[in-house]
Amino acid sequence: MTPSFSAAVFALTYSIVRERCAGAEEGSTRLLNRVATYILGCHSRLPDFMRVPLRLATIGLDGSTLLTTGRPLHLLSHEERWRRIERWRASRFSPLRNVLRFYEGLAVFGWYGEVHEDGA
Amino acid sequence: MSLDGRSVVITGAAGWLGQGVLAALLHGLPDHPAFAQPPQRLEIRALVLPDQELPGDLGAEDVEIVRGDLRRPADCVRLCEGLEGGLLIHLAGLIHPGRIRELYEVNVEGARHVIEAAASAGFERAVVMSSNSPVGCNPHPDHLFDEESPYRPYMHYGRSKQQLEAVVAEVHAAGRIETVVVRAPWFYGPRQPARQTAFFTMIRDGKAPILGSGENRRSMSYIDNLAQGILLAATVSRAAGNTYWIADERPYSMNEIVDTVEHLLETEFGRGCAHRRLRLPYVTGEVAGLADWALQGLGFYQQKIHVLSEMNKTIACSVERARRELGYDPKVALEEGMRRSLRWLEDHDGLPR
Amino acid sequence: MAPEAASTSYRNGGAETVVLGSGPGGAVTACLLAEAGRDVLLVEEGPSLALGDTESFSRDEMRRKYRNGGVTVALGNPSIAYAEGRCLGGGSEVNSGLYHRTPPEVLDRWQTEFGLRDATEADLAPHFEACERDLNVSLLPAEAPPASLRLHSGAEHLGWRSIEVPRWYRYDAGGQARRQSMTETYLPRAVQAGCRIVPQTRARVIRREAGQFKIHCSQDTADGGQRQAEFVAKTLVVACGAVQTPALLRRSGIRDNIGRTLHFHPTIKVVARFPEVVNHAGMGVPVHQVKEFSPRIGLGCAISQPPHLALAMLDHPEALAEVLADWQHCAVYYAMTLGGAGSVTPLPVFADPLVRFGLSAGDMGDLATGLRRLCECLLAAGADLLFPTVRGLGPIACEADLAKIPPALSPGATSLMTIHAFSSCPMGEDAARTATDSFGRVRDVPGLRIADASILCSPPGVNPQGSVMAFARRNALALLEGRG
Ligand SMILES: Cc1cc2nc3c(=O)[nH]c(=O)nc-3n(C[C@H](O)[C@H](O)[C@H](O)COP(=O)(O)OP(=O)(O)OC[C@H]3O[C@@H](n4cnc5c(N)ncnc54)[C@H](O)[C@@H]3O)c2cc1C
């Protein structure tokens, strides 16, 4: 019910990989989870002055749907989440775009890294 | 590895799951080719609490019954004695305890006793039953747990199962016995205990609680699917040292579960249903969770509150690894599983009119 | 403070010479000083890992050998993603090994603009030659990767100059290649000569007291914690790389012309798809570069494994899955420029410095020109579809589409990156614009030297490690000869 950083990262990862990458439908749970864990790890290694702002921004995005839907982003369905993600990444407000780009970049990099390392 | 000619020790044999596994061993599992015929020359020993009985169809003469309690190391030694090369299927565990302390006494220390006893008796492998609770709830509705998901134990039961898995890992690492952990979520199917019947009654009477939208998903395991997973964990050699989620092919939403049972009750079992749900706001689950947490903090356990607190959560796992590595193939899904479950109740006069 | 600490019993607490940072600059310096019999302690922030401990260009390598896991960014409009090594051997452990001498015209400019002395092509030749020998700088013994040859053929088609760039690699009889990174070359030699290496130890701040340096460090402990450590030195050589060196010096109160002139090679990428196969699993480092427009613009081919392709397709999400499904036909290419300038500012409380970078309209024009040239070359090489890392631009499929590239790229839509950072503490005799003299001696701080990419006066326009090593060698020998 309350916004959560790690839940939001998992939810963003699942949505981005599903929409963007091929092969994420069947038999890919372990890879999806590894990508999300990878992104959390990348966040924890970010330059220290960026870590907290990005975390707060992510929690903010997670909580931003509370008013309209009564639920944080991570508890919405994939379709509802993706509508918001699409809107945010096209936003005129560049910091918002950058947050989405951070997750999108790591999600696709991580996904194809996993698929590739798995030799699939 | 085949089960033919093996010695198998089962704990929790008189329980719901224990009976399911015993039935699979004695009568075979028609849904899976490897186990369709019961194994030959099997020697089965079952640990049963002093006040428990095995049902008649699980052939008392085919099973050697050892009466005892996991909490007593000597009972465990007696259970495993003389069965070198044997196989331990450790199913006994406490889900709904009287006092919190008992969770740890049975689920962690009891397990240690019996696994140690098996290792000392020269057993080859131990398959140990765990649950979904060590990893808690999924972070978002379409998420699935896999075997690498980090521990985030749900309350004391979850913590006890996490500690159990740590004990298993420790014994395996010491190289004394191969171990396999099987994690299963809620299971369902024939031979269900009375609390399951109560659930069907609630559905018939329109009192099944639905928290929030009811779209949150639950993995469930039909009892024979789970038995299949356990026998595979016991026999596939590459399983050694691993953990596997065993459940039905896919998770079901709360609504789907209730709707399916309601539909079967009406159309196949002639039970008129009220066609209502006990709709509660989403936060009910959170409030119940708080109450449960507070009670558990004081050392008490209240089953209804505990179950209610989980009703709005998504607890769903992926069985991809078991499929890939064990050849797990869950044939029965929700509707067929519930049908068999209700039929068993009807056959045993357990289905309320 | 105990009086012994200020004495010269260095064994545990320091050395006559302490070198901070074990990248190419620090490794060459430590090696030459140790081999000349100096007492040298080399302090490195990152872990001590062997070359083979990580798979090249993998996520595991980024996690273990890069600073901040490879996710570092210079803030600006547009921001530029940059990467640095953070491990024993620094950038040399993770890079592509492409070698260039500093171009003579660049040396000339450094002389006229920065007053850099004793650094003509002839002055540096012996240093380049020595490094080339030590690192076995050589051409590929076999055929270059297909994606690399494509670029070359496009350039030939257009009559542009394109070369195979030599690399620091050794090849065994079976054709197996081994990069000659610092942990394979100068660092073992340094240890052989008595240099002590202290990894996982980060210099936080340096103080000058009673004619020597005190270096305050934080050290990783085995249990994942941190403990404080302190070293003393008579001579201190800072070689923490172009970003960390100015951060450390500024944090230590040494600020003149330090950290204000950070330069990169701002780089734009293009994913090209070809009708034929140009890529395969484990395809090695591409080696061809188009030099027709040097030094302002350099064209080349980048690491093109599927994850890198995916990252380069970020501005074209709708085509991502399609390109990746066809990845053997695709590769990543780049156009590298010289423009822009940035700064490194340590922040209070935080350990990581703030890096900022600005590009002028002219710089965005150079990037547009670079992009256009690159696309021309790739079309001439037979590519049938090009995706630049510019939002809303492309795909480019034919000559006519090149008109879509604006005269200057829009900062808001362009994604830039770089792996080359330098010039944050330029050397030379012009005191108004340099941080050190022509040999890396920091002005007004006797005994303090800089020996890494920071001292290169301006962007060399070519891969920089060759320049870093040659200047480190030159300056270390000068130190030994008493010219410092
Ligand atoms: C992916 C990649 C590919 C590249 N490809 C090429 C190429 O093909 N050819 C080429 O010529 N160049 C290439 N480069 C650039 C080249 O690696 C650098 O120019 C070179 O490594 C710079 O050397 P340096 O000694 O200045 O600093 P670095 O190599 O950055 O070394 C600095 C070292 O100091 C350590 N350090 C930093 N701060 C502290 C502190 N406070 N205390 C202690 N230690 C500290 C760091 O951990 C690091 O190990 C590439 C770089 C990257 C990242």
CSV table of C-alpha atoms and ligand atoms in Angstrom, one decimal, chain C residues 20-27 43-46 57 66-67 83-100 168 201-204 239-242 244-245 248 251 285 418-422 451-454 462-468, ligand 1:
chain,number,residue,atom,x,y,z
C,20,LEU,CA,48.3,7.2,-5.7
C,21,GLY,CA,46.4,5.3,-8.4
C,22,SER,CA,47.7,2.3,-10.4
C,23,GLY,CA,46.3,3.1,-13.9
C,24,PRO,CA,48.7,3.5,-16.8
C,25,GLY,CA,50.1,6.8,-15.3
C,26,GLY,CA,50.6,5.5,-11.8
C,27,ALA,CA,51.8,2.0,-12.9
C,43,VAL,CA,48.1,2.9,-3.2
C,44,GLU,CA,45.0,1.8,-5.2
C,45,GLU,CA,41.4,2.4,-4.4
C,46,GLY,CA,40.0,-0.6,-6.4
C,57,PHE,CA,32.9,-5.9,-21.4
C,66,TYR,CA,34.6,0.1,-13.0
C,67,ARG,CA,34.0,3.1,-10.8
C,83,ALA,CA,33.3,5.4,-17.6
C,84,GLU,CA,36.5,4.9,-15.6
C,85,GLY,CA,38.3,1.8,-14.4
C,86,ARG,CA,38.6,1.4,-10.6
C,87,CYS,CA,40.8,-1.6,-9.9
C,88,LEU,CA,44.5,-2.4,-9.8
C,89,GLY,CA,45.7,-1.3,-13.2
C,90,GLY,CA,42.9,1.3,-13.7
C,91,GLY,CA,41.5,1.8,-17.1
C,92,SER,CA,44.0,-0.5,-18.7
C,93,GLU,CA,42.3,-3.5,-17.3
C,94,VAL,CA,39.0,-2.8,-19.0
C,95,ASN,CA,39.8,-0.9,-22.1
C,96,SER,CA,40.2,-1.9,-25.8
C,97,GLY,CA,43.9,-1.6,-26.0
C,98,LEU,CA,43.9,0.7,-29.0
C,99,TYR,CA,47.2,2.5,-29.2
C,100,HIS,CA,48.2,5.9,-30.7
C,168,TRP,CA,48.8,-3.7,-26.7
C,201,THR,CA,42.7,1.8,-0.2
C,202,ARG,CA,41.3,5.2,-1.2
C,203,ALA,CA,43.2,8.4,-0.6
C,204,ARG,CA,40.7,10.8,0.9
C,239,ALA,CA,47.7,9.4,-10.6
C,240,CYS,CA,44.1,8.8,-9.8
C,241,GLY,CA,42.8,9.6,-13.3
C,242,ALA,CA,41.4,12.8,-14.8
C,244,GLN,CA,39.7,11.7,-9.3
C,245,THR,CA,43.0,13.5,-9.3
C,248,LEU,CA,41.5,14.7,-4.4
C,251,ARG,CA,39.6,18.4,-1.4
C,285,VAL,CA,37.5,-5.4,-30.3
C,418,THR,CA,32.8,8.9,-23.6
C,419,ILE,CA,35.5,6.7,-22.2
C,420,HIS,CA,38.3,9.3,-22.6
C,421,ALA,CA,38.8,11.9,-19.9
C,422,PHE,CA,41.8,14.2,-19.5
C,451,ALA,CA,51.3,11.6,-13.6
C,452,ASP,CA,48.0,10.6,-15.3
C,453,ALA,CA,45.7,11.7,-18.0
C,454,SER,CA,44.9,14.9,-16.1
C,462,VAL,CA,43.2,9.9,-30.4
C,463,ASN,CA,42.9,7.1,-27.8
C,464,PRO,CA,44.8,8.6,-24.9
C,465,GLN,CA,46.5,5.8,-23.0
C,466,GLY,CA,49.6,5.9,-25.3
C,467,SER,CA,50.0,9.6,-24.4
C,468,VAL,CA,49.5,9.0,-20.7
D,1,LIG,C1,35.9,1.1,-21.4
D,1,LIG,C2,37.2,1.9,-21.8
D,1,LIG,C3,37.8,1.7,-23.0
D,1,LIG,C4,39.0,2.4,-23.3
D,1,LIG,N1,39.7,2.1,-24.4
D,1,LIG,C5,40.9,2.8,-24.6
D,1,LIG,C6,41.7,2.4,-25.7
D,1,LIG,O1,41.3,1.5,-26.5
D,1,LIG,N2,42.8,3.0,-25.9
D,1,LIG,C7,43.3,4.0,-25.1
D,1,LIG,O2,44.3,4.6,-25.3
D,1,LIG,N3,42.5,4.4,-24.0
D,1,LIG,C8,41.3,3.8,-23.8
D,1,LIG,N4,40.6,4.1,-22.7
D,1,LIG,C9,41.1,5.2,-21.8
D,1,LIG,C10,42.2,4.8,-20.9
D,1,LIG,O3,41.9,3.6,-20.2
D,1,LIG,C11,42.6,5.9,-20.0
D,1,LIG,O4,42.9,7.0,-20.7
D,1,LIG,C12,43.7,5.5,-19.0
D,1,LIG,O5,43.4,4.4,-18.3
D,1,LIG,C13,44.0,6.7,-18.1
D,1,LIG,O6,45.0,6.3,-17.2
D,1,LIG,P1,45.2,7.1,-15.9
D,1,LIG,O7,46.4,6.5,-15.3
D,1,LIG,O8,45.1,8.5,-16.1
D,1,LIG,O9,44.0,6.8,-15.0
D,1,LIG,P2,43.1,5.5,-14.7
D,1,LIG,O10,43.4,4.4,-15.6
D,1,LIG,O11,41.7,6.0,-14.6
D,1,LIG,O12,43.6,5.0,-13.3
D,1,LIG,C14,43.4,5.7,-12.1
D,1,LIG,C15,43.5,4.8,-10.9
D,1,LIG,O13,43.5,5.5,-9.7
D,1,LIG,C16,42.6,4.9,-8.8
D,1,LIG,N5,42.2,6.0,-7.9
D,1,LIG,C17,41.3,6.9,-8.1
D,1,LIG,N6,41.1,7.7,-7.1
D,1,LIG,C18,41.9,7.2,-6.1
D,1,LIG,C19,42.1,7.6,-4.7
D,1,LIG,N7,41.5,8.6,-4.2
D,1,LIG,N8,43.0,6.8,-4.0
D,1,LIG,C20,43.6,5.7,-4.6
D,1,LIG,N9,43.4,5.3,-5.8
D,1,LIG,C21,42.6,6.1,-6.6
D,1,LIG,C22,41.5,4.4,-9.6
D,1,LIG,O14,40.8,3.3,-9.0
D,1,LIG,C23,42.2,3.9,-10.9
D,1,LIG,O15,42.6,2.5,-10.8
D,1,LIG,C24,39.5,3.4,-22.4
D,1,LIG,C25,38.8,3.6,-21.2
D,1,LIG,C26,37.7,2.9,-20.8
D,1,LIG,C27,37.0,3.1,-19.5
